[in-house]
Amino acid sequence: MVTAERIRFLRIHHNWTQKKLSEKVGESSQVISNWERGYTTPSLQNILALADALDCTTDYLLGRSDQPFDILKKINDVLADKGFDETDLFYVYVWEELTQEEIKQVLNFFQFIRQSK
């Protein structure tokens, strides 16, 4: 039932009708309705299409995560929009190399930049 509720929640979040979502995933609006009511379950291919259309993760749709969006992907998309093709700031190995004090310095500097706007 989690998948059904999340499909409906995200569709409404996007302010879409079932017909609009059906057009985006290549299924009929009746199929969307059945998914949202839990009468049927989307196939793996449908889950992938839904995640792309609803801009969420498959883990969220399947109830494996309560975080609907891939935060790192969103950050990388923002950076790409601002002209940064590649940044290693968000790679785990970079943070693993830093001490606790160095991480505090990075976070403090980031906060300073945000407040100085």
Tab-separated table of C-alpha atoms in Angstrom:
chain	number	residue	atom	x	y	z
A	1	MET	CA	0.000	0.000	0.000
A	2	VAL	CA	2.996	2.309	0.503
A	3	THR	CA	3.661	2.465	-3.237
A	4	ALA	CA	0.041	3.355	-3.957
A	5	GLU	CA	0.023	6.158	-1.404
A	6	ARG	CA	3.330	7.572	-2.630
A	7	ILE	CA	2.319	7.576	-6.291
A	8	ARG	CA	-0.822	9.516	-5.389
A	9	PHE	CA	1.051	11.880	-3.048
A	10	LEU	CA	3.694	12.745	-5.645
A	11	ARG	CA	1.137	13.104	-8.442
A	12	ILE	CA	-0.816	15.582	-6.336
A	13	HIS	CA	2.437	17.286	-5.287
A	14	HIS	CA	3.143	17.916	-8.984
A	15	ASN	CA	-0.452	19.131	-9.370
A	16	TRP	CA	-1.104	16.521	-12.068
A	17	THR	CA	-4.232	14.616	-12.947
A	18	GLN	CA	-4.089	10.870	-13.336
A	19	LYS	CA	-4.328	11.457	-17.085
A	20	LYS	CA	-1.262	13.723	-17.044
A	21	LEU	CA	0.756	11.117	-15.124
A	22	SER	CA	-0.498	8.371	-17.432
A	23	GLU	CA	0.820	10.309	-20.432
A	24	LYS	CA	4.213	10.666	-18.786
A	25	VAL	CA	4.588	6.955	-17.976
A	26	GLY	CA	2.870	5.527	-21.058
A	27	GLU	CA	-0.061	3.863	-19.315
A	28	SER	CA	-3.777	4.568	-19.220
A	29	SER	CA	-5.321	6.745	-16.538
A	30	GLN	CA	-7.267	3.638	-15.406
A	31	VAL	CA	-3.941	1.883	-14.716
A	32	ILE	CA	-2.784	4.893	-12.687
A	33	SER	CA	-6.044	4.808	-10.739
A	34	ASN	CA	-5.599	1.090	-10.016
A	35	TRP	CA	-2.042	1.690	-8.773
A	36	GLU	CA	-3.142	4.551	-6.524
A	37	ARG	CA	-5.944	2.487	-5.006
A	38	GLY	CA	-3.649	-0.498	-4.511
A	39	TYR	CA	-5.722	-2.743	-6.777
A	40	THR	CA	-2.657	-3.513	-8.898
A	41	THR	CA	1.059	-3.006	-8.453
A	42	PRO	CA	3.313	-1.322	-11.015
A	43	SER	CA	5.890	-3.528	-12.730
A	44	LEU	CA	9.594	-2.825	-12.335
A	45	GLN	CA	9.557	-1.038	-15.691
A	46	ASN	CA	6.606	1.061	-14.494
A	47	ILE	CA	8.377	1.876	-11.197
A	48	LEU	CA	11.351	3.172	-13.184
A	49	ALA	CA	9.073	5.257	-15.419
A	50	LEU	CA	7.199	6.605	-12.393
A	51	ALA	CA	10.443	7.563	-10.628
A	52	ASP	CA	11.602	9.457	-13.729
A	53	ALA	CA	8.258	11.172	-14.229
A	54	LEU	CA	7.725	12.041	-10.558
A	55	ASP	CA	11.386	13.026	-10.016
A	56	CYS	CA	11.832	10.677	-7.087
A	57	THR	CA	13.811	7.572	-6.245
A	58	THR	CA	12.609	4.042	-6.814
A	59	ASP	CA	13.466	3.343	-3.172
A	60	TYR	CA	10.949	5.992	-2.116
A	61	LEU	CA	8.221	4.536	-4.323
A	62	LEU	CA	8.892	1.047	-2.985
A	63	GLY	CA	8.896	2.168	0.653
A	64	ARG	CA	12.609	1.480	1.196
A	65	SER	CA	13.304	5.138	1.977
A	66	ASP	CA	11.329	8.025	3.374
A	67	GLN	CA	13.429	10.520	1.398
A	68	PRO	CA	11.645	11.004	-1.940
A	69	PHE	CA	14.439	12.807	-3.720
A	70	ASP	CA	18.056	11.955	-4.414
A	71	ILE	CA	19.638	14.917	-2.642
A	72	LEU	CA	23.076	14.458	-4.202
A	73	LYS	CA	21.553	14.340	-7.688
A	74	LYS	CA	19.633	17.536	-6.995
A	75	ILE	CA	22.774	19.280	-5.709
A	76	ASN	CA	24.753	18.111	-8.725
A	77	ASP	CA	21.956	19.350	-11.017
A	78	VAL	CA	22.085	22.786	-9.336
A	79	LEU	CA	25.862	22.889	-9.708
A	80	ALA	CA	25.603	21.845	-13.360
A	81	ASP	CA	23.033	24.617	-13.954
A	82	LYS	CA	25.561	27.063	-12.512
A	83	GLY	CA	28.302	25.830	-14.837
A	84	PHE	CA	30.105	23.301	-12.652
A	85	ASP	CA	30.420	20.062	-14.577
A	86	GLU	CA	32.185	18.027	-11.946
A	87	THR	CA	32.822	18.588	-8.288
A	88	ASP	CA	34.210	16.119	-5.807
A	89	LEU	CA	32.772	18.002	-2.834
A	90	PHE	CA	30.018	15.430	-2.431
A	91	TYR	CA	32.079	12.276	-2.793
A	92	VAL	CA	32.286	10.288	0.424
A	93	TYR	CA	36.003	9.635	0.054
A	94	VAL	CA	36.705	13.389	0.214
A	95	TRP	CA	34.887	13.724	3.532
A	96	GLU	CA	36.488	10.554	4.906
A	97	GLU	CA	39.910	12.174	4.453
A	98	LEU	CA	38.969	15.194	6.582
A	99	THR	CA	39.260	15.453	10.333
A	100	GLN	CA	36.313	16.471	12.456
A	101	GLU	CA	37.864	19.931	12.872
A	102	GLU	CA	38.333	20.330	9.107
A	103	ILE	CA	34.702	19.386	8.505
A	104	LYS	CA	33.640	21.995	11.066
A	105	GLN	CA	35.728	24.576	9.192
A	106	VAL	CA	34.098	23.673	5.875
A	107	LEU	CA	30.620	23.919	7.393
A	108	ASN	CA	31.437	27.217	9.118
A	109	PHE	CA	32.788	28.673	5.869
A	110	PHE	CA	29.696	27.548	3.996
A	111	GLN	CA	27.490	29.173	6.651
A	112	PHE	CA	29.585	32.372	6.468
A	113	ILE	CA	29.113	32.555	2.678
A	114	ARG	CA	25.350	32.029	2.997
A	115	GLN	CA	25.016	34.720	5.692
A	116	SER	CA	27.131	37.266	3.837
A	117	LYS	CA	24.687	37.469	0.926
